[in-house]
């Protein structure tokens, strides 16, 4: 059964998270990080964003508690802060990036 009181208590937090996610570069970044930890250079390649632009978006994701960082020498590695974020990205992928089934019944990227 749906718990309306829990929704009332958590609606502001959910709204804040959805605001953070409401950008194509940030969504592409999270989809990439759902596959594992990556550094900025790898994320630039995956998202197609310029490094300066991506750094601003990564800062927003970090400030929002969506990603965490780890430094290794001069490189900074990013990862999802919570397994639940990976689940959320997985649901978005299922809706917006579904696998297409070929005539032989094998999944194929759409």
Coordinates of C-alpha atoms in Angstrom, one line a residue:
X1 CA 0.0 0.0 0.0
X2 CA 1.2 3.5 -0.8
X3 CA 2.4 5.5 2.3
X4 CA 1.3 9.1 1.7
X5 CA 2.9 10.3 4.9
X6 CA 6.3 8.9 3.8
X7 CA 5.9 10.7 0.5
X8 CA 5.1 14.0 2.3
X9 CA 8.2 13.6 4.4
X10 CA 10.5 12.8 1.4
X11 CA 9.0 14.8 -1.4
X12 CA 11.4 17.7 -1.1
X13 CA 14.4 15.4 -1.2
X14 CA 13.0 13.6 -4.3
X15 CA 12.4 16.9 -6.0
X16 CA 15.9 18.1 -5.3
X17 CA 17.3 14.8 -6.8
X18 CA 15.2 15.1 -9.9
X19 CA 16.4 18.7 -10.4
X20 CA 20.0 17.5 -10.3
X21 CA 19.2 14.8 -12.8
X22 CA 17.3 17.1 -15.2
X23 CA 20.3 17.7 -17.5
X24 CA 21.4 15.6 -20.5
X25 CA 25.1 15.8 -19.6
X26 CA 24.5 14.8 -16.0
X27 CA 22.3 11.9 -17.1
X28 CA 24.9 10.7 -19.6
X29 CA 27.5 11.0 -16.8
X30 CA 25.4 8.9 -14.4
X31 CA 24.7 6.3 -17.0
X32 CA 28.4 6.0 -17.6
X33 CA 29.2 5.8 -13.9
X34 CA 26.5 3.1 -13.5
X35 CA 29.1 0.9 -15.3
X36 CA 31.8 1.7 -12.8
X37 CA 34.2 4.2 -11.5
X38 CA 35.7 6.6 -14.1
X39 CA 38.0 9.6 -14.3
X40 CA 37.2 12.9 -15.9
X41 CA 39.0 12.0 -19.2
X42 CA 36.9 8.8 -19.5
X43 CA 33.7 10.7 -18.8
X44 CA 34.6 13.4 -21.4
X45 CA 34.9 10.6 -24.0
X46 CA 31.7 8.9 -22.9
X47 CA 29.5 12.1 -22.7
X48 CA 31.0 14.1 -25.5
X49 CA 31.1 17.2 -23.2
X50 CA 34.0 19.6 -23.0
X51 CA 36.1 19.0 -19.9
X52 CA 35.3 22.5 -18.4
X53 CA 31.6 21.9 -18.9
X54 CA 31.7 18.4 -17.5
X55 CA 33.6 19.5 -14.5
X56 CA 30.8 22.0 -13.6
X57 CA 28.3 19.2 -13.9
X58 CA 30.4 16.8 -11.8
X59 CA 30.6 19.5 -9.2
X60 CA 26.8 19.8 -9.1
X61 CA 26.5 16.0 -8.9
X62 CA 29.0 15.9 -6.1
X63 CA 27.4 18.7 -4.2
X64 CA 24.1 17.0 -4.5
X65 CA 25.5 13.8 -3.0
X66 CA 24.9 11.8 -6.1
X67 CA 28.6 11.0 -6.9
X68 CA 31.7 10.6 -4.7
X69 CA 35.3 11.1 -5.7
X70 CA 38.6 9.3 -5.1
X71 CA 42.0 10.9 -5.9
X72 CA 44.8 8.7 -7.3
X73 CA 47.8 10.9 -8.0
X74 CA 46.7 13.7 -10.3
X75 CA 43.6 11.8 -11.4
X76 CA 40.2 12.2 -9.8
X77 CA 37.9 9.2 -10.1
X78 CA 34.1 9.5 -9.8
X79 CA 31.6 6.8 -8.8
X80 CA 27.9 6.7 -7.8
X81 CA 27.5 7.4 -4.2
X82 CA 24.8 4.9 -3.5
X83 CA 23.7 1.6 -5.1
X84 CA 20.2 3.0 -5.2
X85 CA 21.4 5.6 -7.7
X86 CA 22.5 2.7 -10.0
X87 CA 19.0 1.2 -9.7
X88 CA 17.5 4.5 -10.7
X89 CA 19.8 4.8 -13.7
X90 CA 18.9 1.2 -14.6
X91 CA 15.2 2.1 -14.6
X92 CA 15.8 5.1 -16.8
X93 CA 17.8 2.9 -19.2
X94 CA 15.0 0.4 -19.4
X95 CA 12.5 3.1 -20.3
X96 CA 14.7 5.3 -22.6
X97 CA 17.3 2.9 -23.9
X98 CA 15.6 -0.5 -24.2
X99 CA 17.3 -3.5 -25.8
X100 CA 15.7 -4.3 -29.1
X101 CA 14.9 -8.0 -29.7
X102 CA 16.2 -9.3 -33.1
X103 CA 14.2 -11.8 -35.2
X104 CA 16.3 -14.6 -33.6
X105 CA 15.1 -13.5 -30.1
X106 CA 18.6 -12.2 -29.0
X107 CA 18.8 -8.8 -27.5
X108 CA 20.5 -6.1 -29.5
X109 CA 21.2 -2.5 -28.6
X110 CA 18.6 -0.2 -30.2

